[in-house]
Coordinates of N, CA and C and ligand atoms in Angstrom, one line a residue:
X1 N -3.4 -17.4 -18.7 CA -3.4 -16.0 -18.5 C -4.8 -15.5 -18.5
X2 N -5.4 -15.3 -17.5 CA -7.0 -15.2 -17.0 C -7.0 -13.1 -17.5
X3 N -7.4 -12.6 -18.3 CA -7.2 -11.5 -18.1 C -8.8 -11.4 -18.1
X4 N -9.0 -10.7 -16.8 CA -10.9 -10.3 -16.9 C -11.2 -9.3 -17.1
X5 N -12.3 -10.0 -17.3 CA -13.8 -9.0 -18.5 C -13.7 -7.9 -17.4
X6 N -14.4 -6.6 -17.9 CA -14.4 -5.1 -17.3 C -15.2 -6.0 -15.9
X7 N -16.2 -6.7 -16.7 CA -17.9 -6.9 -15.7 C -17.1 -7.7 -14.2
X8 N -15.9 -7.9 -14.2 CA -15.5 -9.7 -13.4 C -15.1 -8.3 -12.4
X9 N -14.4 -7.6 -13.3 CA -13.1 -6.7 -11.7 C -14.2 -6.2 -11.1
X10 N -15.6 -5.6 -11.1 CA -16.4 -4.6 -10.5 C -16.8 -5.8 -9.5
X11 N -17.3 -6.6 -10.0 CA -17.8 -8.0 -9.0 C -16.7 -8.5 -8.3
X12 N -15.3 -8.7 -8.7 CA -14.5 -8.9 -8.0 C -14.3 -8.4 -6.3
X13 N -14.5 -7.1 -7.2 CA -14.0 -6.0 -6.0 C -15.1 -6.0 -4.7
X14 N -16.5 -5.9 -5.1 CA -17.6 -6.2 -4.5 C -17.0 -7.4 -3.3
X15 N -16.9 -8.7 -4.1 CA -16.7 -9.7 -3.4 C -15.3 -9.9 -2.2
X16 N -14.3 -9.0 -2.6 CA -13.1 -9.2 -1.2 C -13.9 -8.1 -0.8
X17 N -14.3 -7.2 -0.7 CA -15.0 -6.0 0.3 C -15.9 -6.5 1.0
X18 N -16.8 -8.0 0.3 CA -17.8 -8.9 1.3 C -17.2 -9.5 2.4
X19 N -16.0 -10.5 1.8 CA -14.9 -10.8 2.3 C -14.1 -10.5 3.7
X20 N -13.6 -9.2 3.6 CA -13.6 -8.2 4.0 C -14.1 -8.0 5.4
X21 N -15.6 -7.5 5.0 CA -16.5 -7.2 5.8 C -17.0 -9.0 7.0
X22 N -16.8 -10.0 6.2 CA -16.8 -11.2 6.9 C -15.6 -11.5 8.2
X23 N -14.6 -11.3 7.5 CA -13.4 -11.4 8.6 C -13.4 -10.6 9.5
X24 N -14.1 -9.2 9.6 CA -14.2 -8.2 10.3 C -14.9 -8.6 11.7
X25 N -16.4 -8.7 11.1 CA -17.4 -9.1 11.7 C -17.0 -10.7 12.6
X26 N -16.4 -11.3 12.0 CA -15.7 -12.2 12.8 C -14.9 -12.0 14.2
X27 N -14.1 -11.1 13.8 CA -13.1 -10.8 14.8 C -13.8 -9.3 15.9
X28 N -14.6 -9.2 15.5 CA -15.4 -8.1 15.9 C -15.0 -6.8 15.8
X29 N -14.3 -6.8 14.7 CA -13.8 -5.2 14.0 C -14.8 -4.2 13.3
X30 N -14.5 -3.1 13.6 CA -15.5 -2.3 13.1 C -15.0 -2.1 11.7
X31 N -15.6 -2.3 10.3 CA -15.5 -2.4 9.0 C -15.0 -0.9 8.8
X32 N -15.3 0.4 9.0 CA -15.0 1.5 8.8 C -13.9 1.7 9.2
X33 N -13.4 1.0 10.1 CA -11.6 1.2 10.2 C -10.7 0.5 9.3
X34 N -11.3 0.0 8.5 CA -10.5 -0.7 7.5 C -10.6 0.0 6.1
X35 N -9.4 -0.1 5.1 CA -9.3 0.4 3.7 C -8.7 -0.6 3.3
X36 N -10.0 -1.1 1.9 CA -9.4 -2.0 0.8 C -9.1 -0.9 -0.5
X37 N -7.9 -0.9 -0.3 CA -6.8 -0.2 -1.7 C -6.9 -1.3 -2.8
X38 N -7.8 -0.9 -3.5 CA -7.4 -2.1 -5.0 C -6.0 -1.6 -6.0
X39 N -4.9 -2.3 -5.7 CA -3.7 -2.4 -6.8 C -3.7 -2.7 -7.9
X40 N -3.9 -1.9 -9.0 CA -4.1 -1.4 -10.1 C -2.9 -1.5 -11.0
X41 N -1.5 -1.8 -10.3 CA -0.5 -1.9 -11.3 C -0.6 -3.1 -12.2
X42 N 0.0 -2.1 -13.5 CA 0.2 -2.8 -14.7 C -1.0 -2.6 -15.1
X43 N -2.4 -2.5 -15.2 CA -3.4 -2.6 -15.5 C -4.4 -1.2 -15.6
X44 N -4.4 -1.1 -16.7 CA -4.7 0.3 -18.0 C -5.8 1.1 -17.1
X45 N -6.2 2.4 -17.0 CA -6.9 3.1 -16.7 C -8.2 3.0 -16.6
X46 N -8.5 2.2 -17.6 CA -10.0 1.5 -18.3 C -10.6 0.7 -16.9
X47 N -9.7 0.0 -16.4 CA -9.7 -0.8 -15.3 C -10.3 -0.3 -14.1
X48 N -9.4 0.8 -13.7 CA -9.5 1.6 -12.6 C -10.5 2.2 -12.8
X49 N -11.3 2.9 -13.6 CA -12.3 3.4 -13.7 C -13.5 2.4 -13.5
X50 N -13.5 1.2 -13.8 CA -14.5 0.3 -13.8 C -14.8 0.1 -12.1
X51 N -13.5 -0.2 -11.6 CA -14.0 -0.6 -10.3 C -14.3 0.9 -9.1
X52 N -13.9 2.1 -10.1 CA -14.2 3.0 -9.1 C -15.5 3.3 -9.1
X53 N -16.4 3.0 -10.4 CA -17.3 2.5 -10.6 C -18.8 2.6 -9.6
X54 N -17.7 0.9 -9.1 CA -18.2 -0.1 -8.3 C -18.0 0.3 -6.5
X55 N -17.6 1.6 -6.7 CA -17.3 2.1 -5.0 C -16.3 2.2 -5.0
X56 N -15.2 1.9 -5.2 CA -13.9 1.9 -4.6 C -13.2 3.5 -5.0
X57 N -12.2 4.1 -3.8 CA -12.0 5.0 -4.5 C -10.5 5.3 -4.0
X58 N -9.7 3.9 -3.6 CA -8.3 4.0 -2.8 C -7.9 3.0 -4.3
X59 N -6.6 3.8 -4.6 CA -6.2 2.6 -5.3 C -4.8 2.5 -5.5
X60 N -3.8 1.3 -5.4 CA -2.5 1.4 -4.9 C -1.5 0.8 -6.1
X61 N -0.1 1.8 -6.7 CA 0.8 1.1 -7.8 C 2.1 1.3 -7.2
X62 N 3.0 0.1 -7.7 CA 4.4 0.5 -6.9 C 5.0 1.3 -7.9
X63 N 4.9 1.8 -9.5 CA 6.0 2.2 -10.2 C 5.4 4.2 -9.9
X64 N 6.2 4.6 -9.9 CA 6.3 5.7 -9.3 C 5.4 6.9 -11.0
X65 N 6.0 6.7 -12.0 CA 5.5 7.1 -12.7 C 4.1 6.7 -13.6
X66 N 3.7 5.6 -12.9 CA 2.7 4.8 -13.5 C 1.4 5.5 -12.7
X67 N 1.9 5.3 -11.2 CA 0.9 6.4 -10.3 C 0.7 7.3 -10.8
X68 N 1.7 8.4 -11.6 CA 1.3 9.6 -11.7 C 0.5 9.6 -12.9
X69 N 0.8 8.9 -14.0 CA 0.5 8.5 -15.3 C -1.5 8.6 -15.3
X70 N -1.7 7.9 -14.0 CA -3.1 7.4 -13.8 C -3.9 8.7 -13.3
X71 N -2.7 9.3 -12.3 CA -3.0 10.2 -11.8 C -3.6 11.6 -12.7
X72 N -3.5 11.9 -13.6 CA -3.4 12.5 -14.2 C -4.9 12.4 -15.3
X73 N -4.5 11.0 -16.0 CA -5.6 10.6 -16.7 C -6.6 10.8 -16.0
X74 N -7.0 10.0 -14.7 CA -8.4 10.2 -14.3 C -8.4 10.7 -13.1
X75 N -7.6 11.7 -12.6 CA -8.2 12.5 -11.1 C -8.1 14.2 -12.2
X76 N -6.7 14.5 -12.9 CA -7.1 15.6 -13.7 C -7.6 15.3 -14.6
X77 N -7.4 14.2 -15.4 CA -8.3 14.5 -16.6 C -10.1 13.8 -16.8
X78 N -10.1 13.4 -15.8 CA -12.0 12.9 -15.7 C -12.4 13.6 -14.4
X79 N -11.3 14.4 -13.1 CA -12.1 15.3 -12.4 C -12.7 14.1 -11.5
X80 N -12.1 12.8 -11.8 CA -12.5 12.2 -10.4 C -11.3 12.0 -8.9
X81 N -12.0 11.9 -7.6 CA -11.4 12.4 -6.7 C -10.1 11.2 -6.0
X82 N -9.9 10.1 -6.6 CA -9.5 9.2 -6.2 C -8.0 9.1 -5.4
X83 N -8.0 8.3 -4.6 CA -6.8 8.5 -3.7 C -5.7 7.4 -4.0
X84 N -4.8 7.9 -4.6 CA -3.4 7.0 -5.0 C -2.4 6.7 -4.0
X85 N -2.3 5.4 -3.8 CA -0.9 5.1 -2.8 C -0.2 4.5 -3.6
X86 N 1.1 5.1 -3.1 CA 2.4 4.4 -3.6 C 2.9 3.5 -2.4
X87 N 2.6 2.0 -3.3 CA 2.9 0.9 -1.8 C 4.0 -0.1 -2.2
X88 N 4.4 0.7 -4.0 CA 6.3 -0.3 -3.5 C 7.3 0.3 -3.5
X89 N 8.6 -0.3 -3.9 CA 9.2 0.4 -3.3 C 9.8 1.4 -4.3
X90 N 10.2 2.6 -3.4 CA 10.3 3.7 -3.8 C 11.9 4.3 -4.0
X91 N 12.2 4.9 -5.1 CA 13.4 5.3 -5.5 C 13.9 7.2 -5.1
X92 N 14.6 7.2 -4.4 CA 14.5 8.8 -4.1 C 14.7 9.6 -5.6
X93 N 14.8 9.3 -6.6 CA 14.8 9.8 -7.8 C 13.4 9.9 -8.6
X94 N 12.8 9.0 -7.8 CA 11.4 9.2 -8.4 C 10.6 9.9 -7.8
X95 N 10.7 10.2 -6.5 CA 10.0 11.1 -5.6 C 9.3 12.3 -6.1
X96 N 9.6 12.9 -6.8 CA 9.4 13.6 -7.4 C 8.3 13.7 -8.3
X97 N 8.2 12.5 -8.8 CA 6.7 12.4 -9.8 C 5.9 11.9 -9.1
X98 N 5.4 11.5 -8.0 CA 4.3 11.0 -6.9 C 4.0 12.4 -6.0
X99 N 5.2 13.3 -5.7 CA 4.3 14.4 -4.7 C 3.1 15.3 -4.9
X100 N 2.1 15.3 -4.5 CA 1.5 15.9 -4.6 C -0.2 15.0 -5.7
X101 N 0.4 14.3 -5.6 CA -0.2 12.9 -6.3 C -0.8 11.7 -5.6
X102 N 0.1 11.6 -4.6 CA -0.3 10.5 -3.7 C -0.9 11.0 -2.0
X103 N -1.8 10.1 -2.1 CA -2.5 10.6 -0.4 C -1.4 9.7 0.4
X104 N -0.5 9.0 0.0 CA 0.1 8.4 1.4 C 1.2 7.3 0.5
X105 N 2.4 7.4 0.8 CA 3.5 6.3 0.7 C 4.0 5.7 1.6
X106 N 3.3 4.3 1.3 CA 3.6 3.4 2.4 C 5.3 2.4 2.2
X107 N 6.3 3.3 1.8 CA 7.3 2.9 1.8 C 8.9 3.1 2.2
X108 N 8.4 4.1 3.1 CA 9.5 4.9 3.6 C 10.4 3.9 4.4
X109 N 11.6 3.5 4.0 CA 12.2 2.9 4.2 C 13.8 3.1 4.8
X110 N 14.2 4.6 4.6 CA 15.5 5.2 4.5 C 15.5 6.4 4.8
X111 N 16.4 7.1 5.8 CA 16.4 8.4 6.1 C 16.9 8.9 4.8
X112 N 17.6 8.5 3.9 CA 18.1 9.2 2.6 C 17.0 9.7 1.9
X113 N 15.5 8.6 1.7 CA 14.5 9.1 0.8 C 13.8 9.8 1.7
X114 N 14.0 9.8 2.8 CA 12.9 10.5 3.8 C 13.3 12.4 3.5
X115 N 14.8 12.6 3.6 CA 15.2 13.4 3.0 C 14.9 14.1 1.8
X116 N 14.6 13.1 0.7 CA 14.5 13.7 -0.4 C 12.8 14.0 -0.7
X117 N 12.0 13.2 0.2 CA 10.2 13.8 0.2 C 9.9 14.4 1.3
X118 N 11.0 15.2 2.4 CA 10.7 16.5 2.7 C 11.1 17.5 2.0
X119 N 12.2 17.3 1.0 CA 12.9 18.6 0.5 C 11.6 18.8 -0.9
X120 N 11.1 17.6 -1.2 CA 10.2 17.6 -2.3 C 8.6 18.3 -1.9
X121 N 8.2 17.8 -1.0 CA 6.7 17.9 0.3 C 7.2 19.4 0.6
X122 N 8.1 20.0 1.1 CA 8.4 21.2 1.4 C 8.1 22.3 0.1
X123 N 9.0 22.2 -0.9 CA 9.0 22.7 -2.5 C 7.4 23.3 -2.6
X124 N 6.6 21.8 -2.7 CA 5.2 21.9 -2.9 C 4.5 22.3 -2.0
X125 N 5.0 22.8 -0.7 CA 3.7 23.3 -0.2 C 3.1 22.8 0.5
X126 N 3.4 21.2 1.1 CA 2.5 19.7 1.5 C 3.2 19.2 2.6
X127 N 2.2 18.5 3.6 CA 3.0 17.3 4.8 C 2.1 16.1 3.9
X128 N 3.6 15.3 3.8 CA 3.3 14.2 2.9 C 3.4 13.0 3.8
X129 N 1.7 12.4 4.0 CA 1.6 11.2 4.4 C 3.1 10.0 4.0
X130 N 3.1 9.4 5.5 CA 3.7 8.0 5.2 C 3.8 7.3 6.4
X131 N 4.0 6.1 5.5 CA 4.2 4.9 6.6 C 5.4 4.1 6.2
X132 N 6.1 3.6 7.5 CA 7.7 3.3 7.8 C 7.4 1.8 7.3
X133 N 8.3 1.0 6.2 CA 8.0 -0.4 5.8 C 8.8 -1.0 6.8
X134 N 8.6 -1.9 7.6 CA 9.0 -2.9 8.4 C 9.1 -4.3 7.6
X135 N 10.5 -4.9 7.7 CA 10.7 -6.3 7.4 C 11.0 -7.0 8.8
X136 N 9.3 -8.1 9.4 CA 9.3 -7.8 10.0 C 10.2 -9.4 10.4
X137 N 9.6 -10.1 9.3 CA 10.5 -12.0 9.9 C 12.0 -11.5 9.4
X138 N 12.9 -10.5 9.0 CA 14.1 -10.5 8.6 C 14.6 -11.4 7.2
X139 N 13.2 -11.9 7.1 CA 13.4 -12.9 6.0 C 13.3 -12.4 4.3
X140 N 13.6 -12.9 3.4 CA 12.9 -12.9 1.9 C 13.0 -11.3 1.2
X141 N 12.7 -10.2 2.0 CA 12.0 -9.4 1.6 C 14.0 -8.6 1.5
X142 N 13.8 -7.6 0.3 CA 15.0 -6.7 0.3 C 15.0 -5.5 0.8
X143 N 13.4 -5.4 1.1 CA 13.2 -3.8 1.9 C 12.4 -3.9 3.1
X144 N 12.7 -2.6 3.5 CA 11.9 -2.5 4.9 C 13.0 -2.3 6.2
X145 N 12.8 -1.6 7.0 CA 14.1 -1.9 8.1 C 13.6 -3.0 8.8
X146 N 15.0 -2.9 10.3 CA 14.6 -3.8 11.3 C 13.4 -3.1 12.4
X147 N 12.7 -4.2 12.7 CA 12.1 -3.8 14.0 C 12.9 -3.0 14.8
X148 N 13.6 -3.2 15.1 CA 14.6 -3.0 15.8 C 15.9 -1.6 16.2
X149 N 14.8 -1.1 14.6 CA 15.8 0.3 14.1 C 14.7 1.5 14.1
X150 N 13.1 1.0 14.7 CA 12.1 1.5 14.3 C 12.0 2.6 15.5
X151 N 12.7 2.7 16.5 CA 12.9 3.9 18.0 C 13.9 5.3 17.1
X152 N 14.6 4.5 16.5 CA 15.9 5.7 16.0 C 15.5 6.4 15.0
X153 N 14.8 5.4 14.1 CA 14.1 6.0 12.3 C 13.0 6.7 13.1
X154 N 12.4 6.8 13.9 CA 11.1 7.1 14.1 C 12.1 8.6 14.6
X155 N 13.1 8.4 15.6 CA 13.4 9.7 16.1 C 14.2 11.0 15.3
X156 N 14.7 10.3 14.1 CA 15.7 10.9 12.8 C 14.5 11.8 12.3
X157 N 13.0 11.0 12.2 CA 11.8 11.8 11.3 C 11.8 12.7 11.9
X158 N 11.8 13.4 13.1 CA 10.7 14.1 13.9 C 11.5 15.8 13.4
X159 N 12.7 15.3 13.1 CA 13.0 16.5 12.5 C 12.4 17.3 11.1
X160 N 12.0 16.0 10.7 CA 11.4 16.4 9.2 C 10.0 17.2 9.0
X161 N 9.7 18.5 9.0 CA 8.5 19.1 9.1 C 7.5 18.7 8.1
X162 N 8.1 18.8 6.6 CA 6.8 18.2 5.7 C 6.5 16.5 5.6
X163 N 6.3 15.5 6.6 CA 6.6 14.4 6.7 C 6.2 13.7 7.9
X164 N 4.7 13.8 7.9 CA 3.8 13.0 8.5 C 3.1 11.1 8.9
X165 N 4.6 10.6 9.5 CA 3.8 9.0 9.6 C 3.1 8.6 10.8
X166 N 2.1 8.0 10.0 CA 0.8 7.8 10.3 C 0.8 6.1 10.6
X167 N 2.0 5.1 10.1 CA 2.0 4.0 10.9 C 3.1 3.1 10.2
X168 N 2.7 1.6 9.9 CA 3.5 0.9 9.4 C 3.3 -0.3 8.4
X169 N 3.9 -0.8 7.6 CA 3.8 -1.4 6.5 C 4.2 -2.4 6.3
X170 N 4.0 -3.6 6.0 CA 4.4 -4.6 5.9 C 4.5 -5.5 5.2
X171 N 5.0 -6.2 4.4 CA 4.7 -7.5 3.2 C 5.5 -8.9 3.7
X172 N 4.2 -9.8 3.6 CA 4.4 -11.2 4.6 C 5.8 -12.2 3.5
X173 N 5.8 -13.0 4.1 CA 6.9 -13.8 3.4 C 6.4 -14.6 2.5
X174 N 7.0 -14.8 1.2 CA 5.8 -15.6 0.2 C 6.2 -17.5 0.9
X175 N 5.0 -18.1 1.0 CA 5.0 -19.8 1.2 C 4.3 -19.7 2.5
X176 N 4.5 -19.1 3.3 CA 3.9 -18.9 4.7 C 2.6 -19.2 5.0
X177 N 2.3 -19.6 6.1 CA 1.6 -20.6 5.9 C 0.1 -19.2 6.7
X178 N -1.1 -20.0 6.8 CA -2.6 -18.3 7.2 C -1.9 -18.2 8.6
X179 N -1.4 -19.0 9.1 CA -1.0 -18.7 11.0 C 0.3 -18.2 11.0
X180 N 1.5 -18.8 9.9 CA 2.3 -17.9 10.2 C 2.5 -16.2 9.9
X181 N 1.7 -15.9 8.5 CA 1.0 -14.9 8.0 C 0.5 -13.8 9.5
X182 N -0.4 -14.6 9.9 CA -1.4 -13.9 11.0 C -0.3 -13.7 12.1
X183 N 0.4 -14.4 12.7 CA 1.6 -14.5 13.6 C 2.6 -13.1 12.8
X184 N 2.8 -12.9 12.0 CA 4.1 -11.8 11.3 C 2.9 -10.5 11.7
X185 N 1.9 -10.6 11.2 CA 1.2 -9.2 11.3 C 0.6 -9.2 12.6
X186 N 0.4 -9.9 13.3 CA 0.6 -9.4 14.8 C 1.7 -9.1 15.0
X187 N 2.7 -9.4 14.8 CA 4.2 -8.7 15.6 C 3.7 -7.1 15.2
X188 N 3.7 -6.7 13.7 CA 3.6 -5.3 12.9 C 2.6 -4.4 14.0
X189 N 1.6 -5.3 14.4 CA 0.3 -4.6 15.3 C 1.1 -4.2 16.7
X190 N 1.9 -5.6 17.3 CA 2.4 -4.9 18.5 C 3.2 -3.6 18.2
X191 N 4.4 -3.9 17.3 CA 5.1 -2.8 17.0 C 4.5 -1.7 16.9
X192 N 3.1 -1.2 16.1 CA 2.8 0.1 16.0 C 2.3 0.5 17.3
X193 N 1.5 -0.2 18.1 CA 1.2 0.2 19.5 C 2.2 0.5 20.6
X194 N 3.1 0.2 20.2 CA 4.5 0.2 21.1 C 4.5 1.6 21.0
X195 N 4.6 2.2 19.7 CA 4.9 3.5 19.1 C 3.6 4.4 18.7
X196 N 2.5 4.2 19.6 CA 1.3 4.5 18.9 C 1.0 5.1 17.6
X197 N 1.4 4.3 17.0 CA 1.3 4.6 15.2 C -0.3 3.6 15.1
X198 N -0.8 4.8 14.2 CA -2.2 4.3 14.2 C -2.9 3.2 12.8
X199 N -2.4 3.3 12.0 CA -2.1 2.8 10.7 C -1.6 1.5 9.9
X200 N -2.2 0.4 9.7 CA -1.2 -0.6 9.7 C -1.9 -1.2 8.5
X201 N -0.5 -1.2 7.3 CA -0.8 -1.3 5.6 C -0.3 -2.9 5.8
X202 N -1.2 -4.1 5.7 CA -0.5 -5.1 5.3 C -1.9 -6.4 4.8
X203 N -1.3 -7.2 4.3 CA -2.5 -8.4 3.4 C -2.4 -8.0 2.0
X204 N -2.5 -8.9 1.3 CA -2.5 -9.0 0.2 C -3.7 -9.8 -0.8
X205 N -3.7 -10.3 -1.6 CA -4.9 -11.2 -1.8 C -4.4 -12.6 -1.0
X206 N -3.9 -13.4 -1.1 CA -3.5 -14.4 -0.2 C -3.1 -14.5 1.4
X207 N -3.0 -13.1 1.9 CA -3.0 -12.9 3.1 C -4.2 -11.9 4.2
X208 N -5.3 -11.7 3.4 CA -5.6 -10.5 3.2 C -6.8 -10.7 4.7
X209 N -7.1 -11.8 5.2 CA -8.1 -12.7 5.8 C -7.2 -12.3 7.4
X210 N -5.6 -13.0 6.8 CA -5.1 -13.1 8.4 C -5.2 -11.6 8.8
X211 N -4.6 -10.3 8.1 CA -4.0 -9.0 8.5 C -5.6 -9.0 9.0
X212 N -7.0 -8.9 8.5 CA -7.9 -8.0 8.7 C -7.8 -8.9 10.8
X213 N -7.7 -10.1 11.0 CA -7.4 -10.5 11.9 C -6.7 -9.9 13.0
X214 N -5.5 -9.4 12.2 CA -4.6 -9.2 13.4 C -4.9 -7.2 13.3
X215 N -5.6 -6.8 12.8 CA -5.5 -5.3 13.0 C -5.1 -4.6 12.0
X216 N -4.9 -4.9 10.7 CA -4.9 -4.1 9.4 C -5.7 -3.1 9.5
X217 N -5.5 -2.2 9.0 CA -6.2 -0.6 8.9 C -6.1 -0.4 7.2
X218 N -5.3 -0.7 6.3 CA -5.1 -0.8 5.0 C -4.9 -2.1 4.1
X219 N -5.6 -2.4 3.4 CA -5.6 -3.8 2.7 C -5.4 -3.5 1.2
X220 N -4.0 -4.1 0.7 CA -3.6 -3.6 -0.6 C -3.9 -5.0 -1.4
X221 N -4.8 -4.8 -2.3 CA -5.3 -6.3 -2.8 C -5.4 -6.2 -4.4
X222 N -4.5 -7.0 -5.1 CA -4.4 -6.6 -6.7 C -5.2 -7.7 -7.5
X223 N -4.6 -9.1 -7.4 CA -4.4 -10.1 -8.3 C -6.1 -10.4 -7.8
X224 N -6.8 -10.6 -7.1 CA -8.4 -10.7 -6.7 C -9.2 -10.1 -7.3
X225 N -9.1 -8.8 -7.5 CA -9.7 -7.9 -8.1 C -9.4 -7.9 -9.7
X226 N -8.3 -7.6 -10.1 CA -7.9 -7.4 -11.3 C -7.6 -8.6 -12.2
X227 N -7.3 -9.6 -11.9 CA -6.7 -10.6 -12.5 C -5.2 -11.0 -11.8
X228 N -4.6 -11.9 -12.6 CA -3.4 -11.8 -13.2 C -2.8 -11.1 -13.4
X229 N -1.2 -10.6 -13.1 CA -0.9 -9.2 -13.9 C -0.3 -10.1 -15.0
X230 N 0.6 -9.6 -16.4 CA 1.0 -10.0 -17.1 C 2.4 -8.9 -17.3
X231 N 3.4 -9.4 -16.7 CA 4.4 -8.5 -16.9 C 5.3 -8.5 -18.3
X232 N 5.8 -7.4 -18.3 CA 6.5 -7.0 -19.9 C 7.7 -8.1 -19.6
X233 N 8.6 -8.4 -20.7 CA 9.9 -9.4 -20.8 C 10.9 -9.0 -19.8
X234 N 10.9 -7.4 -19.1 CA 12.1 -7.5 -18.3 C 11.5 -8.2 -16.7
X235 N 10.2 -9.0 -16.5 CA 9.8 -9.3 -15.4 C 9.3 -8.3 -14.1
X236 N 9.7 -7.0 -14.9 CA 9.6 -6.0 -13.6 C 7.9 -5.5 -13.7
X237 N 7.8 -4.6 -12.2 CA 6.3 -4.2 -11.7 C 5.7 -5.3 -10.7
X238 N 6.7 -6.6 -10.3 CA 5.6 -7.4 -9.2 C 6.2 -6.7 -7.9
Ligands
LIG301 C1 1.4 -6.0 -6.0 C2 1.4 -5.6 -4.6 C3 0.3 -5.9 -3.8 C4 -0.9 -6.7 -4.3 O1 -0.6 -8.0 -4.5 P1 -1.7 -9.2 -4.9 O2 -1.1 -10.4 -4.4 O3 -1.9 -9.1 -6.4 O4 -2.9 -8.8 -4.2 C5 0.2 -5.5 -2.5 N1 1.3 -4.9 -1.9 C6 2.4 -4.6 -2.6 C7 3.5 -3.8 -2.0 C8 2.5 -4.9 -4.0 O5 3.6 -4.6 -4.7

C-alpha cells in the first residue's frame, strides 16, 4: 500500500505532464490541445490542493458527491478556481449535486440521464458541458453506448437546450495490450470526426502514452499522480 508523501504527488504530476509533453512532441501534437485531469478520487482535499500547487488546475472524481464535497472545500471554501469533471459513471439521482459544480461530465451515457441534467442545467440557469461515453470494443465495460447508436443519441440531444456535447469518452479494456489500447482510441478519434465532435476524454495512467497518440484532447490520470487508491470494505470508487 504505497500511500505518497504530499512532496511525491506535486513531482508526480510534474513528471506525466513531462511525459505528456514527450508523447506529444513525438507524434507532433501541439501540447496546448491536450488536458491532463489529475483523478483525485478517494483522496482527501489536502491532496488536491498540493498538486494544484504544482500547476494543475483540472481535476477529475467519479462519486458524484465527493466532487461536490471537494467542490466546496476548496473552490468555495479557499476561493480557488479549479475545474471539476465528473468522469464515472453517473446516476440520474445524483445529478443534482455535480450541477453547477462541474465544468464538464464526461459520462452521458442515456437519454434518461440526459433528461434529468437538462431539467437540472435548466433549473440552474446553465448549458452543461458533456461528453457521450462510448464502449467502444463492446467488450468488459458496463457502460457507455454502441458506436453504432451514436447518429440517434447524438440526434435525441439536439433537442435538449441546456446540454452542450463537446465530444466523446472512452475507457480502454483492462489486459490490452499499448497497440491494442492505441487501435480502440483510434476507432473513438475516427468516430468523433465522423461527427465533428471536437473533444476526446480517454488514457489513463497505463494507457495514457497510446490516447495522447491517437488524438486525446483530455487525459484522466489518477494512480501516477496520487498513488494507490485504498478503497473502503464495500470495494466501491474504482
Ligand atoms: C479512476 C479513473 C481514472 C484514473 O485511473 P488511473 O488508472 O488511476 O489513472 C480514469 N478514468 C476513469 C473513468 C476513472 O474512473
Amino acid at each position: 500500500m504505497s500511500d505518497e508523501s504530499l512532496m511525491d504527488i506535486k513531482a508526480n504530476y510534474r513528471a506525466v505532464l513531462n511525459d505528456i509533453s514527450a508523447a506529444a512532441a513525438e507524434c507532433g501534437r501541439d501540447l496546448s490541445d491536450i488536458t491532463l485531469i489529475a483523478v483525485s478520487k478517494t483522496k482527501p482535499a489536502e491532496y488536491v490542493l498540493e498538486v494544484a500547487e504544482g500547476g494543475a488546475v483540472d481535476f477529475g472524481e467519479n462519486k458524484p458527491q465527493e466532487l461536490a464535497y471537494k467542490f466546496d472545500e476548496i473552490n468555495t471554501g479557499k476561493g480557488l478556481d479549479l475545474r471539476w469533471h465528473q468522469i464515472g459513471h453517473l446516476q440520474r439521482n445524483k445529478v443534482r449535486h455535480i450541477i453547477g459544480k462541474t465544468v464538464l461530465i464526461h459520462s452521458l451515457d442515456s437519454i434518461a440521464l440526459a433528461q434529468e441534467i437538462e431539467k437540472r442545467a435548466g433549473n440552474a440557469g446553465i448549458v452543461q458541458d458533456v461528453l457521450i461515453q462510448v464502449n467502444i470494443s463492446g467488450e468488459e465495460s458496463k457502460f457507455g453506448i454502441a458506436p453504432e447508436e451514436l447518429d440517434g443519441f447524438l440526434t435525441e440531444l439536439e433537442s435538449l437546450e441546456h446540454i452542450r456535447v463537446k465530444g466523446l469518452m472512452t475507457i480502454s479494456v483492462r489486459g490490452y495490450s499499448s497497440e491494442q489500447n492505441y487501435e480502440l482510441f483510434k476507432r473513438l478519434k475516427e468516430l468523433a470526426d465522423d461527427h465533428s465532435l471536437k473533444e476526446l476524454s480517454m488514457g489513463m495512467t497505463h494507457d495514457y502514452r497510446e490516447a495522447v497518440r491517437a488524438g486525446a484532447t483530455l487525459i484522466r490520470v489518477g494512480t501516477a499522480i496520487f498513488g494507490e487508491r485504498n478503497y473502503g470494505a464495500d470495494g466501491s470508487g474504482a
